[in-house]
Short mmCIF file of N, CA and C in Angstrom, two decimals:
data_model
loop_
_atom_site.label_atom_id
_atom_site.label_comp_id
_atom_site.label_asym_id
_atom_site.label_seq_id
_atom_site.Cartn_x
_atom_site.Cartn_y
_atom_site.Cartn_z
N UNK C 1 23.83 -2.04 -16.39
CA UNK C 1 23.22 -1.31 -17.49
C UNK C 1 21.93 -2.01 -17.90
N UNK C 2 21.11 -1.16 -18.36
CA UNK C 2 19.51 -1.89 -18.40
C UNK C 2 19.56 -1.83 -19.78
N UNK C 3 18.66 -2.61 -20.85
CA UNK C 3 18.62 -3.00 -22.01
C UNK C 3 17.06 -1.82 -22.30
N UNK C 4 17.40 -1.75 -23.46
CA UNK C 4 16.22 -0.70 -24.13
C UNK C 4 14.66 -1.35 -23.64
N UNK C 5 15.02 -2.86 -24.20
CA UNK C 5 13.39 -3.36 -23.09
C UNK C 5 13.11 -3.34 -21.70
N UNK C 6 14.34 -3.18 -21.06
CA UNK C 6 13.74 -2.90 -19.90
C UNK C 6 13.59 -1.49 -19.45
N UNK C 7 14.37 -0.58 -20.58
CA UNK C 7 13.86 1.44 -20.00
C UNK C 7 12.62 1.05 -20.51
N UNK C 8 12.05 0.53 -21.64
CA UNK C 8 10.58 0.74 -22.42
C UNK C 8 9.67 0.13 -21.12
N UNK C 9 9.84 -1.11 -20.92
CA UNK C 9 9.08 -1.83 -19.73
C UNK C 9 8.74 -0.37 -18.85
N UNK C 10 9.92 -0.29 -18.17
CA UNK C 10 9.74 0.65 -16.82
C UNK C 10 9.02 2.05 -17.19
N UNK C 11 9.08 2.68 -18.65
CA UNK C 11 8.47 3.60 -19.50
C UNK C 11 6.91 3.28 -19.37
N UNK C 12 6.50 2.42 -19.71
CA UNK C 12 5.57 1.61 -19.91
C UNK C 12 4.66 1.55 -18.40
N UNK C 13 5.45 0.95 -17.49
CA UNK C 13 4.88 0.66 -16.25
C UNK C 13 4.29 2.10 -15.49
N UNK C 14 5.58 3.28 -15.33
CA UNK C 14 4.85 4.18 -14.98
C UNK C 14 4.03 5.20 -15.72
N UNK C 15 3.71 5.01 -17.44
CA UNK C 15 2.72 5.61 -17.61
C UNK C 15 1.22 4.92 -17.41
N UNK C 16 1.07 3.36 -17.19
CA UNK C 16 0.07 2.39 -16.80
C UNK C 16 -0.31 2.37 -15.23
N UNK C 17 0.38 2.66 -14.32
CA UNK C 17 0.81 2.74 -13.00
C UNK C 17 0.85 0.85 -12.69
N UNK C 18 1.29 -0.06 -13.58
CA UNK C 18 1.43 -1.27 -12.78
C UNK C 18 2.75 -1.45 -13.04
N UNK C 19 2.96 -2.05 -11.75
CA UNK C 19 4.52 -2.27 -11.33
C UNK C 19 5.00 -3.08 -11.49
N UNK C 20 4.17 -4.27 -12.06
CA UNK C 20 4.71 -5.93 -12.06
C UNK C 20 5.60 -5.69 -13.70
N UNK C 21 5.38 -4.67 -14.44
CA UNK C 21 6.63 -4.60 -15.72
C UNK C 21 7.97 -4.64 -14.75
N UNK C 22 7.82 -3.25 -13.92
CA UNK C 22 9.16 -2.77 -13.55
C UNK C 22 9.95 -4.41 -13.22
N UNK C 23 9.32 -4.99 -12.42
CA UNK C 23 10.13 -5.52 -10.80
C UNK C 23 10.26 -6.80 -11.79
N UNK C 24 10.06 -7.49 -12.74
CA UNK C 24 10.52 -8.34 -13.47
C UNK C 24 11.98 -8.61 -13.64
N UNK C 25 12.44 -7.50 -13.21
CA UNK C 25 14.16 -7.71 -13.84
C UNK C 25 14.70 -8.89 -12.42
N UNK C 26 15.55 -9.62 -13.50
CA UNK C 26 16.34 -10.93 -12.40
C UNK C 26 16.88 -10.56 -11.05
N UNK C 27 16.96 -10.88 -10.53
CA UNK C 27 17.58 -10.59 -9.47
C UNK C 27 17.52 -9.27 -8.79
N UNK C 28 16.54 -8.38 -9.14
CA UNK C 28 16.28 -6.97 -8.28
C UNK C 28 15.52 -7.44 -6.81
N UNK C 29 15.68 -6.80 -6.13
CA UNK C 29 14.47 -6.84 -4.73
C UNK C 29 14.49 -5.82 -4.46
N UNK C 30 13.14 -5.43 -3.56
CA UNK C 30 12.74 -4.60 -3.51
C UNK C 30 12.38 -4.43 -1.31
N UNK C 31 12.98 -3.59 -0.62
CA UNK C 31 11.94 -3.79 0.76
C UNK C 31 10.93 -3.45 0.55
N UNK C 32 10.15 -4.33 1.74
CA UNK C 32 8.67 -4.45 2.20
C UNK C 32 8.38 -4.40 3.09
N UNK C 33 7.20 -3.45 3.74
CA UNK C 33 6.60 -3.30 4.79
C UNK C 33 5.47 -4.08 4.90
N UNK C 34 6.25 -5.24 5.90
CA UNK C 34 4.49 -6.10 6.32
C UNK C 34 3.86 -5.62 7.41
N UNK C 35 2.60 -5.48 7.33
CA UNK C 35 1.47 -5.65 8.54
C UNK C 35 0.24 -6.74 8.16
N UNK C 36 -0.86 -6.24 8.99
CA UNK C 36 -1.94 -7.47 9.39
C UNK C 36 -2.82 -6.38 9.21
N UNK C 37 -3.74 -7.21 8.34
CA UNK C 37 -5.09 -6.59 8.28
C UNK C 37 -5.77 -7.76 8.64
N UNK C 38 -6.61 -7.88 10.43
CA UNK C 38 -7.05 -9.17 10.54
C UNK C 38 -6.25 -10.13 10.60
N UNK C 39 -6.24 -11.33 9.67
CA UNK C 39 -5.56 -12.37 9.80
C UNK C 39 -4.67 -12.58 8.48
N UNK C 40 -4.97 -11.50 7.83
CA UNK C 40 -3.66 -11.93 6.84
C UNK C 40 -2.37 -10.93 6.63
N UNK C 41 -1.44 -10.97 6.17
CA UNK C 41 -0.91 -10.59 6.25
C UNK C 41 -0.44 -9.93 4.65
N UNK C 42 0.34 -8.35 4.59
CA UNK C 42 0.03 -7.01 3.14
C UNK C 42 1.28 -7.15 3.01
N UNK C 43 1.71 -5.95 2.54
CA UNK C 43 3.21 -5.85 2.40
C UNK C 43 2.62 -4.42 1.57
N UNK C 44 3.21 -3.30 1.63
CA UNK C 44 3.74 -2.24 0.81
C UNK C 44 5.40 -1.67 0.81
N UNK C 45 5.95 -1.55 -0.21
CA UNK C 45 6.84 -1.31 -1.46
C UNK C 45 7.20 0.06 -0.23
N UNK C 46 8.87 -0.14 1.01
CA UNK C 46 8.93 0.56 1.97
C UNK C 46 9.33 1.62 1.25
N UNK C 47 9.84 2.18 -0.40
CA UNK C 47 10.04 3.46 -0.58
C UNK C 47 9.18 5.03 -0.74
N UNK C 48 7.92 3.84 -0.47
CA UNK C 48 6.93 4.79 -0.30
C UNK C 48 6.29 5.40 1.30
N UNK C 49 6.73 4.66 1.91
CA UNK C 49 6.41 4.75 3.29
C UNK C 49 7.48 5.51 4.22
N UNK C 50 6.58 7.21 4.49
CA UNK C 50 7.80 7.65 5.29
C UNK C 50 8.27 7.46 6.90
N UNK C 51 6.66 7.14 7.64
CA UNK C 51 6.29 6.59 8.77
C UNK C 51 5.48 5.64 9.54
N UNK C 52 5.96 5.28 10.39
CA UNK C 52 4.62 4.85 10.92
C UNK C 52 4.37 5.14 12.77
N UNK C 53 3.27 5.23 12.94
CA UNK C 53 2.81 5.89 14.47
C UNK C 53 1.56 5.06 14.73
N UNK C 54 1.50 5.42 15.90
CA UNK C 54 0.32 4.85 16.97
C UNK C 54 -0.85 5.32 16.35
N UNK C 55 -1.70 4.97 16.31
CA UNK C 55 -3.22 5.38 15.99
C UNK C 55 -4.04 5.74 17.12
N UNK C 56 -4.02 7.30 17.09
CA UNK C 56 -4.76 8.03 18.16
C UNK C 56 -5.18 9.08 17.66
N UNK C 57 -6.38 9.70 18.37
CA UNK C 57 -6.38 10.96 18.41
C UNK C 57 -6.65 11.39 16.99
N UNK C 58 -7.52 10.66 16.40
CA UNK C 58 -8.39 10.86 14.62
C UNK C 58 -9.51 11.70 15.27
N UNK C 59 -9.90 12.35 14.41
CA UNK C 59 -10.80 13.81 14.31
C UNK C 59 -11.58 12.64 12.86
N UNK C 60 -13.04 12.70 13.15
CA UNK C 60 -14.02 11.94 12.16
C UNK C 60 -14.51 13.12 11.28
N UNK C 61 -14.53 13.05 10.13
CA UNK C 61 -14.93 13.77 8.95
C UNK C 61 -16.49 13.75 8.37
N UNK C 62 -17.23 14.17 8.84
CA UNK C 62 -18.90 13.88 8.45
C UNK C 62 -19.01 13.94 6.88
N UNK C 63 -19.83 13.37 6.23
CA UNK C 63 -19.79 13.15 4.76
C UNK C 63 -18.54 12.86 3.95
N UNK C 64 -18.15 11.92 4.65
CA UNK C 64 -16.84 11.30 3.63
C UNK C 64 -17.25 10.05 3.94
N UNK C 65 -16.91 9.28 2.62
CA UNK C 65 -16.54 7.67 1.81
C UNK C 65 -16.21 6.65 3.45
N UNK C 66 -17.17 5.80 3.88
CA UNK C 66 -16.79 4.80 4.65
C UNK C 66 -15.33 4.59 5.22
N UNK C 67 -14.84 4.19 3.58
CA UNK C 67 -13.07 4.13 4.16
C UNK C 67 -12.21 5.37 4.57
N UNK C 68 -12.42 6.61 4.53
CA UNK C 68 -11.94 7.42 5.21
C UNK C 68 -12.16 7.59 6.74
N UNK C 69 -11.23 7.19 7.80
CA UNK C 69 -11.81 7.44 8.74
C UNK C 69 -11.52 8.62 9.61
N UNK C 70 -10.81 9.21 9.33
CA UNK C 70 -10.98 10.83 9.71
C UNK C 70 -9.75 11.35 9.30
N UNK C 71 -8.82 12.65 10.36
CA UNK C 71 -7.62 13.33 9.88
C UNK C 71 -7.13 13.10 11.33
N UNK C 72 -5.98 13.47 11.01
CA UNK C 72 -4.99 13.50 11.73
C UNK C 72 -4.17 14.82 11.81
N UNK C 73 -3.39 15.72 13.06
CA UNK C 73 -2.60 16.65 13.05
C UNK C 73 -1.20 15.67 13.48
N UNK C 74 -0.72 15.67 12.52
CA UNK C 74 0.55 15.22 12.67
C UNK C 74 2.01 16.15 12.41
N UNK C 75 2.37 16.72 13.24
CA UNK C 75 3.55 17.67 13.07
C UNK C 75 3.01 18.82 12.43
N UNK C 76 1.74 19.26 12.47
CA UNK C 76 1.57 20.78 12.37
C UNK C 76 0.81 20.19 10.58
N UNK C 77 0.78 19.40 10.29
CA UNK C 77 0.43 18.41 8.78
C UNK C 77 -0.96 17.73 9.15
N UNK C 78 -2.09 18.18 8.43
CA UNK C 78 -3.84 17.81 8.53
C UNK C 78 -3.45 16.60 7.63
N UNK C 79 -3.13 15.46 7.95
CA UNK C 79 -3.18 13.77 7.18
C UNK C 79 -4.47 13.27 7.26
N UNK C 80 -5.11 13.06 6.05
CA UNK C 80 -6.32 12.32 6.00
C UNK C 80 -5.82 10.50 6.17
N UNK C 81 -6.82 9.81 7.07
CA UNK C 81 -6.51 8.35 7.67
C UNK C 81 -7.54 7.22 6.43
N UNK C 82 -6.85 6.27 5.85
CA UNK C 82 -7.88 5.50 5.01
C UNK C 82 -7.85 4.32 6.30
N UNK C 83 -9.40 3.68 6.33
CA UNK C 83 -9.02 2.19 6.77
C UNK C 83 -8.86 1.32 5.24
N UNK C 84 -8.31 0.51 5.43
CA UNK C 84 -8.16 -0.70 4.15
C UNK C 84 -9.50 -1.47 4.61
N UNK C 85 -9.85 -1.89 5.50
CA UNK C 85 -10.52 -2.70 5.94
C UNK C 85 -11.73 -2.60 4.87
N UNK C 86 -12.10 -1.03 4.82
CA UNK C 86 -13.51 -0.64 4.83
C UNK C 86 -12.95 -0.53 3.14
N UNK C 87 -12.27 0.04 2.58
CA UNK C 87 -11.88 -0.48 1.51
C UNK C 87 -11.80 -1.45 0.41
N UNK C 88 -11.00 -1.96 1.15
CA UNK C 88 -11.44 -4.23 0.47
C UNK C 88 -11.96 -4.58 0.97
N UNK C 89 -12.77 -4.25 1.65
CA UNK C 89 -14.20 -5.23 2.36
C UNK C 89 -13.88 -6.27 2.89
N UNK C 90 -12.92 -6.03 3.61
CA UNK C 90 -12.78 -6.85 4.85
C UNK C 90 -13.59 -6.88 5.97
N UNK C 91 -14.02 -7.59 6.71
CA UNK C 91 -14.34 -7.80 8.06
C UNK C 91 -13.29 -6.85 9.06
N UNK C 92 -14.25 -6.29 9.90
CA UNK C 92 -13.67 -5.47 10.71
C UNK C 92 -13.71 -6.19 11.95
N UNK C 93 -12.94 -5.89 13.06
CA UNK C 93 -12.86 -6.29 14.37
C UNK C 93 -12.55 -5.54 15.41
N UNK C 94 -12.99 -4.49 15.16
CA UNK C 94 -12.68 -3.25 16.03
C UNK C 94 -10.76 -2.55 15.77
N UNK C 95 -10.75 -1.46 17.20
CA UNK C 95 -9.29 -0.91 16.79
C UNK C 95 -8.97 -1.74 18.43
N UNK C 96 -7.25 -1.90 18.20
CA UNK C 96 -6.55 -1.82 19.29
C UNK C 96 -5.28 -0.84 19.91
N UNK C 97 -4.71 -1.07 20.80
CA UNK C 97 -3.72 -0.02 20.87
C UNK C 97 -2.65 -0.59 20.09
N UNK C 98 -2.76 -2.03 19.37
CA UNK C 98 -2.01 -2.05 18.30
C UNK C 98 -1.64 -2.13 16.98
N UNK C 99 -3.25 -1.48 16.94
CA UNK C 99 -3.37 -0.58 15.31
C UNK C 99 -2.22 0.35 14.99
N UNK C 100 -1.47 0.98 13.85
CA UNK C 100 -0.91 1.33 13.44
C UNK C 100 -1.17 2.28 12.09
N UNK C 101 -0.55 3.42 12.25
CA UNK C 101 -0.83 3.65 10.57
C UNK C 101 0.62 3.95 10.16
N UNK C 102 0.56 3.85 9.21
CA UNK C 102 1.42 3.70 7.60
C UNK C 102 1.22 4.83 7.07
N UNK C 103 2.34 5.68 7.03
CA UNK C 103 1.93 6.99 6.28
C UNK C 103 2.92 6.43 4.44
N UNK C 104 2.05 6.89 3.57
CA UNK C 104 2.65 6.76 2.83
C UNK C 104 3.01 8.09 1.57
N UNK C 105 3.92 8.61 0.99
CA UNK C 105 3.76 9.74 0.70
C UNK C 105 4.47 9.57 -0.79
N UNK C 106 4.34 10.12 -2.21
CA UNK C 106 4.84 9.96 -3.61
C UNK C 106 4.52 11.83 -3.62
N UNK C 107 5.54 12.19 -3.86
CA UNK C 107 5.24 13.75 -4.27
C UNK C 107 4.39 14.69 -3.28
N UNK C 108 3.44 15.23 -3.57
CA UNK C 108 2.15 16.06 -3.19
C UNK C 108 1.51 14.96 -2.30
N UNK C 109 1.29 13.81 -2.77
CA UNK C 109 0.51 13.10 -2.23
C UNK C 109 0.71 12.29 -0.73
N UNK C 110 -0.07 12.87 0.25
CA UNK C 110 0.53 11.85 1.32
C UNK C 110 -0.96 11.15 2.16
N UNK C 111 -0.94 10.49 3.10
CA UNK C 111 -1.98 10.15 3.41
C UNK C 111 -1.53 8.61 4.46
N UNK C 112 -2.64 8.54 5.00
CA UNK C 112 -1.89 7.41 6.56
C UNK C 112 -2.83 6.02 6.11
N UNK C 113 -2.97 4.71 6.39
CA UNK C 113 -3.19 3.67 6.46
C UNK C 113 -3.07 2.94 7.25
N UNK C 114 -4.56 2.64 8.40
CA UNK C 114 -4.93 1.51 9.36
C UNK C 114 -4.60 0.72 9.19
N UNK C 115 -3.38 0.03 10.18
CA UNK C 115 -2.94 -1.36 9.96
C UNK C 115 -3.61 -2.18 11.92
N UNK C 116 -3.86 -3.31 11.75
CA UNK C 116 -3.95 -4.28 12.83
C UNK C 116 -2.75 -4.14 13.76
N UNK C 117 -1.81 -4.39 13.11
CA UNK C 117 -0.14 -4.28 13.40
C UNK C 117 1.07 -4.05 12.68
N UNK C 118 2.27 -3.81 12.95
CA UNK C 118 3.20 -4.19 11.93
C UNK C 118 4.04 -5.28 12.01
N UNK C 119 4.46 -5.69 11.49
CA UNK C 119 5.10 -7.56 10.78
C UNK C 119 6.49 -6.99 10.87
N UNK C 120 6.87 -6.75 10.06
CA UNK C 120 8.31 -6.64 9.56
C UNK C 120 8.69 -5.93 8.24
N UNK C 121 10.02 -5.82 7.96
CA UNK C 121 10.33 -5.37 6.82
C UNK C 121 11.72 -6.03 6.08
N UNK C 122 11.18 -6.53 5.15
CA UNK C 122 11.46 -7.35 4.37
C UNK C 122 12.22 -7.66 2.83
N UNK C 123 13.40 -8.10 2.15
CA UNK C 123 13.28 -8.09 1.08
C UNK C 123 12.69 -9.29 0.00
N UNK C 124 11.85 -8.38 -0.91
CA UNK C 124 11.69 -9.59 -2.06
C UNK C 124 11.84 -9.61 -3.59
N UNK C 125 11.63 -10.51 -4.41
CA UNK C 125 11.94 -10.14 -5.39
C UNK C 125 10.92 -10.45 -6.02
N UNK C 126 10.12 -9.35 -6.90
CA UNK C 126 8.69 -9.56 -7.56
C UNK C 126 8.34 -10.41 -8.28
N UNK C 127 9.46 -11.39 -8.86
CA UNK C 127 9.48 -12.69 -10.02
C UNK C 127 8.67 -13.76 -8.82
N UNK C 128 8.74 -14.02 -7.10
CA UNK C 128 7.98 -14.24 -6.53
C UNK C 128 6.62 -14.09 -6.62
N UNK C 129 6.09 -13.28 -6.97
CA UNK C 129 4.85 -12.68 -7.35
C UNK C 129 3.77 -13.61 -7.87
N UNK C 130 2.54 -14.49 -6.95
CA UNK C 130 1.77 -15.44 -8.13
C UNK C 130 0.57 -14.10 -8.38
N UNK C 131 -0.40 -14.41 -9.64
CA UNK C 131 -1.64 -13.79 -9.97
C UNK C 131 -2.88 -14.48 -9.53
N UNK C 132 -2.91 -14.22 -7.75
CA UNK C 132 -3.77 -15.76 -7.35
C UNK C 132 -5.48 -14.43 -7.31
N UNK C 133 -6.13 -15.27 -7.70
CA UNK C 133 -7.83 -14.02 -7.41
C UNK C 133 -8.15 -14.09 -6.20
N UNK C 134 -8.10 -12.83 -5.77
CA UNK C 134 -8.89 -12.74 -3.85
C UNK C 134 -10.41 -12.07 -3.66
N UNK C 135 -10.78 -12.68 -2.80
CA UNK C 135 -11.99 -11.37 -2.03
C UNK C 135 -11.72 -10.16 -1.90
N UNK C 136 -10.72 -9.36 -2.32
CA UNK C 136 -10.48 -7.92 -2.02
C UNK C 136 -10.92 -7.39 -3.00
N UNK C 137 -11.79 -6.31 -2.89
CA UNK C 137 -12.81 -5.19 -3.52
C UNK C 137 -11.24 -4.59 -4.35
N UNK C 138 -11.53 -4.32 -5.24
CA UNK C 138 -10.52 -2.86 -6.33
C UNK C 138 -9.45 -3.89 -5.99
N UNK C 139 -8.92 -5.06 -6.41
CA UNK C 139 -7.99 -6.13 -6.66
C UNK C 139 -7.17 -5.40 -7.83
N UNK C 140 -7.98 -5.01 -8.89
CA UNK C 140 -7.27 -5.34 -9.94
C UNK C 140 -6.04 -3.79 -10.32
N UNK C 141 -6.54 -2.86 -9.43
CA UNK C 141 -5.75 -1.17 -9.35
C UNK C 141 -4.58 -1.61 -8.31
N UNK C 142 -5.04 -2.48 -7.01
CA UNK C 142 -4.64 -2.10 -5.80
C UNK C 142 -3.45 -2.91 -5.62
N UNK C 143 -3.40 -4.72 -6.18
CA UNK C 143 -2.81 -5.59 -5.91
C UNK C 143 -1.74 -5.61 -6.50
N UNK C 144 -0.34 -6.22 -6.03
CA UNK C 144 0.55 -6.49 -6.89
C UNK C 144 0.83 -8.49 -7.34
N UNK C 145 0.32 -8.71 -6.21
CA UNK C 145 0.86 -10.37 -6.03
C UNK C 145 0.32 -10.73 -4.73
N UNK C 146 0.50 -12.04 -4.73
CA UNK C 146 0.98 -12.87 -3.92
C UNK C 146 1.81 -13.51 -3.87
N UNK C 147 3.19 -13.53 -2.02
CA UNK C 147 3.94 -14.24 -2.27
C UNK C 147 3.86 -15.82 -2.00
N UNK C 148 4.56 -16.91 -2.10
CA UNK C 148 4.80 -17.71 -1.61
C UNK C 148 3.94 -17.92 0.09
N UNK C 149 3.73 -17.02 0.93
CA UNK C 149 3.91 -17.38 1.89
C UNK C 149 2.59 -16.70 2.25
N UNK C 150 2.15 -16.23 1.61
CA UNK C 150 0.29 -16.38 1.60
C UNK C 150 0.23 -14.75 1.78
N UNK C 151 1.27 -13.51 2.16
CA UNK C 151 1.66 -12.26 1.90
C UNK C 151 0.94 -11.52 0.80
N UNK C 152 0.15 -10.71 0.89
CA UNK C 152 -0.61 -9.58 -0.10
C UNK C 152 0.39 -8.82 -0.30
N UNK C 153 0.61 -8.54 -1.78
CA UNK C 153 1.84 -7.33 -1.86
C UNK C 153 0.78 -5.98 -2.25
N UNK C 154 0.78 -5.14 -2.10
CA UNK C 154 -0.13 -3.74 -2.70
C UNK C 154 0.48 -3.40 -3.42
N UNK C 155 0.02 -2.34 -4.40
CA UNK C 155 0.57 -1.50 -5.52
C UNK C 155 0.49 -0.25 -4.66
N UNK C 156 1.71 -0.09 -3.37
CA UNK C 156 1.58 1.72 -2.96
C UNK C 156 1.56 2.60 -3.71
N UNK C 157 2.24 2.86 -5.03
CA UNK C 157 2.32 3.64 -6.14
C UNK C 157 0.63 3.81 -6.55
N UNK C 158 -0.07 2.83 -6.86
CA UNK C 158 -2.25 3.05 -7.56
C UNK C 158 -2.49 3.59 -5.86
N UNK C 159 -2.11 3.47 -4.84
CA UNK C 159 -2.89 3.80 -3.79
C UNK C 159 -2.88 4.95 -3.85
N UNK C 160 -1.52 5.60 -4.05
CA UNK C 160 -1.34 6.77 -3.41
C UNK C 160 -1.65 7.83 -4.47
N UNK C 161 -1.71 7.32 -5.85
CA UNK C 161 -2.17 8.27 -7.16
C UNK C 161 -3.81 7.71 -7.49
N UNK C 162 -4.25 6.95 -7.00
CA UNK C 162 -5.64 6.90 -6.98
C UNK C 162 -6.54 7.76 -6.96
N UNK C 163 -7.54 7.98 -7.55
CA UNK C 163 -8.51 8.94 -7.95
C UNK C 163 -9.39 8.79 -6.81
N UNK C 164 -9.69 7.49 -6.70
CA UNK C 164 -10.98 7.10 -5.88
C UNK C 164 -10.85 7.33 -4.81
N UNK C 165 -9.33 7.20 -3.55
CA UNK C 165 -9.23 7.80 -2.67
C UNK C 165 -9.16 9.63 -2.35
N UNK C 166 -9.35 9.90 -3.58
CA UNK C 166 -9.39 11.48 -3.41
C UNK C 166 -10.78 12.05 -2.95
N UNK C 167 -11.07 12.82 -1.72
CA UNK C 167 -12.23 13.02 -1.31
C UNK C 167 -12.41 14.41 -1.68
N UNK C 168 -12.68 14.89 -2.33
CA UNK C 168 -13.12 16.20 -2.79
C UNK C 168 -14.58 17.24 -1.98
#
């Protein structure tokens, strides 16, 4: 049974969209989907993530935002592709055949994510979580933590309700 501060917290968290209220509670964990962007290594929150597939066969979108890098027909479904790279301003290093995307989907909203590779999937518990400052562009919407083990956690929930990724 959860205590009135923690329905208000979690009240709280999803009208703010940050998640570090929710995942406070003792002993909860949560899975995680790691991959590699480059040389470090992300993690997104796996209840948001319904797939993941090979990266092929993108159709490029003329006049769209850098980080969009094109669509996808996936099962009869037009998926628009973000890179992160071009996003947080990462250094790019080209694609391989073991790029990956990450589809991630909350409601209405769905949409795929360029990964380097995938890592694993993982449980953790967000009290792990340090507030360390990075080089990543839109840190403060996008990030959830860092773990222990040098792991970027994302906020999939700001990604996927994000304004700024909406290409109109």
């Amino acid at each position: 049974m959860h205590t009135n501060e923690e329905i208000f917290n979690r009240r709280a968290e999803r009208i703010s969209g940050k998640s570090k209220v929710l995942t406070k509670i003792v002993g909860e964990t949560h899975a995680v989907l790691q991959f590699k962007l480059g040389t470090e290594k992300y993690g997104l929150e796996n209840n948001y993530v319904t797939e993941v597939f090979a990266l092929k066969d993108i159709t490029a979108i003329p006049g769209t935002p850098a980080f969009v890098m094109g669509v996808v027909n996936r099962r009869g479904r037009i998926m628009c592709i973000i890179n992160l790279k071009k996003l947080f301003g990462i250094r790019e290093s080209g694609l391989t055949e073991m790029n990956r995307i990450i589809v991630l989907k909350h409601g209405a909203n769905e949409f795929g994510l360029v990964t380097d590779a995938i890592e694993n999937i993982r449980n953790i518990s967000y009290t792990e979580l340090t507030d360390t400052p990075l080089h990543i562009e839109n840190k403060d919407k996008f990030l959830m933590g860092i773990l222990t083990d040098g792991t970027i956690i994302l906020n999939a929930m700001n990604l996927i309700t994000s304004r700024k990724l909406v290409v109109e």
